[in-house]
Amino acid sequence: MRTIFRFILFSTILGLLNCCNTSKPQKSLDDLKVAFNYESTSAEKYAKYAQTALKEGYDTIYQLFKSVSQSESIQASNFGKVIEKLSGSAVTADIGISEMKTTAENLQAAIKTEIYAMNSLYPKFIKDGENEKAPDAAKSFTWAWNTKKGNLKYFRSALAAIVAGNESNLPFAWLVCPTCGNTYSKQDLKDVCDFCLTKKEQFLGYQEKPEGE
């Protein structure tokens, strides 16, 4: 009788353990949905900022915003793929409302957006993904977090150029890694992406030779 009882108890515990092991990483899923909407909103916002910059005659800053918008779209897509993999269902972006101002003010807003994501959003998300053993989520968060550092540097340089009244020193050619979304100026370009090791020949905007040659 004791043997049967022990067997039933062992089977019950084993079943509970199996149930726990197959449960979804809920925190990571919630984080992914937040990140998906955040990057989708940023992508649309930066695309609009690009058009404002173009109207104001800031051609180089137009190119910067356009490229970073592509970057954010790639990151949003990465989050969407992980959500689908973990939950079995696709998601639709909830795009937030963005206020359009002057290019200088838009750059200030973009700087705040990148700082918030870099300091407040993704460190927690990365930790949740690691704690819940959700490697795909943690990896996509880490890619986005690392990319923010470069975007922040480029936005600050662009704002400084406007303040100084000299846009000529800003890079005009920008490239975007299609895998992780990392943004590169042509001067910072390397043979492979710093974060996902994608070859530069696959980058969006890559040209073997400059235009006109």
Coordinates of C-alpha atoms in Angstrom, one line a residue:
M1 CA 0.0 0.0 0.0
R2 CA 2.8 2.3 0.9
T3 CA 4.6 1.5 -2.4
I4 CA 1.4 2.4 -4.4
F5 CA 1.1 5.7 -2.4
R6 CA 4.7 6.6 -3.0
F7 CA 4.3 5.8 -6.7
I8 CA 1.2 8.1 -7.0
L9 CA 2.9 10.8 -5.0
F10 CA 6.0 10.6 -7.2
S11 CA 3.9 10.7 -10.4
T12 CA 2.0 13.7 -9.2
I13 CA 5.2 15.6 -8.4
L14 CA 6.7 14.7 -11.7
G15 CA 3.6 15.8 -13.5
L16 CA 3.7 19.2 -11.7
L17 CA 7.4 19.6 -12.6
N18 CA 6.7 18.8 -16.3
C19 CA 3.8 21.3 -16.3
C20 CA 6.1 24.0 -14.9
N21 CA 8.8 23.2 -17.3
T22 CA 6.5 23.6 -20.3
S23 CA 5.0 26.9 -19.1
K24 CA 5.5 30.0 -21.2
P25 CA 8.0 32.6 -20.1
Q26 CA 5.2 35.1 -19.3
K27 CA 7.4 38.0 -18.2
S28 CA 9.4 37.8 -21.4
L29 CA 6.3 37.6 -23.5
D30 CA 4.9 40.7 -21.8
D31 CA 8.2 42.4 -22.3
L32 CA 8.4 41.4 -26.0
K33 CA 4.9 42.9 -26.6
V34 CA 6.0 46.2 -25.0
A35 CA 9.2 46.2 -27.0
F36 CA 7.4 45.4 -30.2
N37 CA 5.0 48.4 -29.8
Y38 CA 7.8 50.6 -28.6
E39 CA 10.1 49.9 -31.6
S40 CA 7.1 50.0 -34.1
T41 CA 6.2 53.4 -32.8
S42 CA 9.8 54.6 -32.9
A43 CA 10.1 53.4 -36.5
E44 CA 7.1 55.4 -37.6
K45 CA 8.1 58.4 -35.6
Y46 CA 11.6 58.5 -37.0
A47 CA 10.2 58.2 -40.5
K48 CA 8.2 61.3 -39.9
Y49 CA 11.2 63.0 -38.4
A50 CA 13.1 62.3 -41.6
Q51 CA 10.5 64.0 -43.7
T52 CA 10.6 67.1 -41.4
A53 CA 14.4 67.2 -41.7
L54 CA 14.1 67.0 -45.5
K55 CA 11.6 69.9 -45.6
E56 CA 14.0 72.0 -43.4
G57 CA 16.9 71.2 -45.7
Y58 CA 18.8 68.9 -43.4
D59 CA 19.7 66.2 -46.0
T60 CA 22.2 64.3 -43.8
I61 CA 19.8 64.2 -40.8
Y62 CA 17.1 63.1 -43.2
Q63 CA 19.3 60.1 -44.1
L64 CA 20.0 59.4 -40.4
F65 CA 16.4 59.4 -39.4
K66 CA 15.5 57.3 -42.4
S67 CA 18.1 54.7 -41.5
V68 CA 17.3 54.5 -37.8
S69 CA 13.6 54.1 -38.8
Q70 CA 14.7 51.0 -40.7
S71 CA 16.7 49.8 -37.7
E72 CA 13.7 50.1 -35.4
S73 CA 11.5 48.3 -37.9
I74 CA 13.9 45.4 -38.0
Q75 CA 14.0 45.2 -34.2
A76 CA 10.2 45.3 -34.0
S77 CA 10.1 42.5 -36.6
N78 CA 12.5 40.4 -34.5
F79 CA 10.4 40.9 -31.4
G80 CA 7.3 39.9 -33.4
K81 CA 8.9 36.7 -34.6
V82 CA 9.9 35.7 -31.0
I83 CA 6.4 36.4 -29.8
E84 CA 5.0 34.2 -32.4
K85 CA 7.5 31.4 -31.6
L86 CA 6.8 31.5 -27.9
S87 CA 3.0 32.1 -27.9
G88 CA 2.0 30.6 -31.3
S89 CA 0.2 33.7 -32.3
A90 CA 1.1 36.8 -34.3
V91 CA 0.8 40.4 -32.9
T92 CA -0.3 43.7 -34.4
A93 CA 1.5 46.8 -33.4
D94 CA -0.2 49.5 -31.3
I95 CA 1.4 52.6 -32.7
G96 CA 1.6 55.5 -30.3
I97 CA 1.0 59.2 -31.3
S98 CA 4.1 61.2 -32.0
E99 CA 4.3 65.0 -32.0
M100 CA 6.2 66.6 -34.9
K101 CA 8.2 69.7 -34.2
T102 CA 11.4 71.2 -35.6
T103 CA 14.3 68.9 -36.5
A104 CA 16.3 70.2 -33.5
E105 CA 13.3 69.4 -31.2
N106 CA 12.7 66.1 -32.9
L107 CA 16.4 65.1 -32.3
Q108 CA 16.0 66.0 -28.6
A109 CA 12.9 63.8 -28.5
A110 CA 14.8 61.0 -30.3
I111 CA 17.6 61.3 -27.8
K112 CA 15.2 60.9 -24.9
T113 CA 13.6 57.9 -26.7
E114 CA 16.9 56.1 -27.0
I115 CA 18.1 56.9 -23.5
Y116 CA 14.8 55.5 -22.0
A117 CA 15.1 52.3 -24.0
M118 CA 18.8 51.9 -23.2
N119 CA 18.7 52.7 -19.5
S120 CA 15.2 51.7 -18.3
L121 CA 13.5 49.3 -20.8
Y122 CA 16.0 46.8 -22.1
P123 CA 18.2 46.1 -19.1
K124 CA 15.1 44.7 -17.2
F125 CA 13.9 42.9 -20.3
I126 CA 17.2 41.2 -20.8
K127 CA 17.3 40.1 -17.2
D128 CA 13.7 38.7 -17.4
G129 CA 14.7 36.7 -20.6
E130 CA 17.8 35.3 -18.9
N131 CA 15.9 34.4 -15.7
E132 CA 13.1 32.7 -17.6
K133 CA 15.6 30.9 -19.8
A134 CA 14.1 32.5 -23.0
P135 CA 17.3 32.9 -25.0
D136 CA 15.6 34.2 -28.2
A137 CA 13.9 36.9 -26.2
A138 CA 17.1 37.8 -24.3
K139 CA 19.1 37.9 -27.6
S140 CA 16.6 40.2 -29.3
F141 CA 16.5 42.5 -26.3
T142 CA 20.3 42.6 -26.2
W143 CA 20.6 43.4 -29.9
A144 CA 18.2 46.3 -29.4
W145 CA 19.9 47.5 -26.3
N146 CA 23.3 47.6 -28.0
T147 CA 21.9 49.4 -31.1
K148 CA 20.5 52.2 -28.9
K149 CA 24.1 53.2 -27.9
G150 CA 25.0 53.9 -31.5
N151 CA 21.8 55.6 -32.3
L152 CA 22.2 57.9 -29.3
K153 CA 25.7 58.9 -30.4
Y154 CA 24.5 59.7 -33.9
F155 CA 21.5 61.7 -32.7
R156 CA 23.6 63.7 -30.3
S157 CA 26.1 64.5 -33.1
A158 CA 23.3 65.6 -35.4
L159 CA 21.9 67.9 -32.7
A160 CA 25.3 69.4 -32.0
A161 CA 25.7 70.1 -35.8
I162 CA 22.4 72.0 -35.8
V163 CA 23.4 74.0 -32.8
A164 CA 26.8 74.8 -34.4
G165 CA 25.1 75.6 -37.7
N166 CA 27.3 73.2 -39.6
E167 CA 25.8 70.0 -41.0
S168 CA 28.7 69.4 -43.4
N169 CA 30.7 67.3 -40.9
L170 CA 27.9 64.7 -40.5
P171 CA 28.0 61.4 -42.3
F172 CA 25.7 61.2 -45.3
A173 CA 25.8 57.4 -45.9
W174 CA 24.2 55.1 -43.4
L175 CA 23.9 51.4 -43.3
V176 CA 21.6 49.1 -41.3
C177 CA 22.2 45.4 -40.4
P178 CA 19.2 43.4 -41.6
T179 CA 19.6 40.8 -38.9
C180 CA 19.8 42.8 -35.6
G181 CA 19.1 46.4 -36.9
N182 CA 22.4 47.9 -35.8
T183 CA 23.0 51.3 -37.5
Y184 CA 26.4 52.3 -38.9
S185 CA 27.7 55.4 -40.5
K186 CA 30.0 54.7 -43.4
Q187 CA 33.0 55.7 -41.4
D188 CA 32.1 53.2 -38.7
L189 CA 31.5 50.3 -41.1
K190 CA 33.3 47.0 -40.3
D191 CA 33.5 43.7 -42.2
V192 CA 30.9 42.1 -40.0
C193 CA 28.2 43.5 -37.6
D194 CA 29.5 44.0 -34.0
F195 CA 26.5 42.2 -32.5
C196 CA 25.2 39.4 -34.8
L197 CA 28.3 39.0 -37.2
T198 CA 26.3 39.6 -40.3
K199 CA 28.6 40.4 -43.2
K200 CA 28.6 44.1 -44.3
E201 CA 27.7 43.1 -47.9
Q202 CA 24.3 42.2 -46.6
F203 CA 23.7 45.5 -44.9
L204 CA 20.9 47.7 -46.2
G205 CA 22.4 50.6 -48.1
Y206 CA 25.7 48.8 -48.7
Q207 CA 27.6 49.7 -51.9
E208 CA 30.8 48.1 -53.0
K209 CA 31.8 51.5 -54.7
P210 CA 30.5 55.0 -54.0
E211 CA 27.7 56.3 -56.3
G212 CA 29.0 57.8 -59.5
E213 CA 32.1 55.7 -59.8

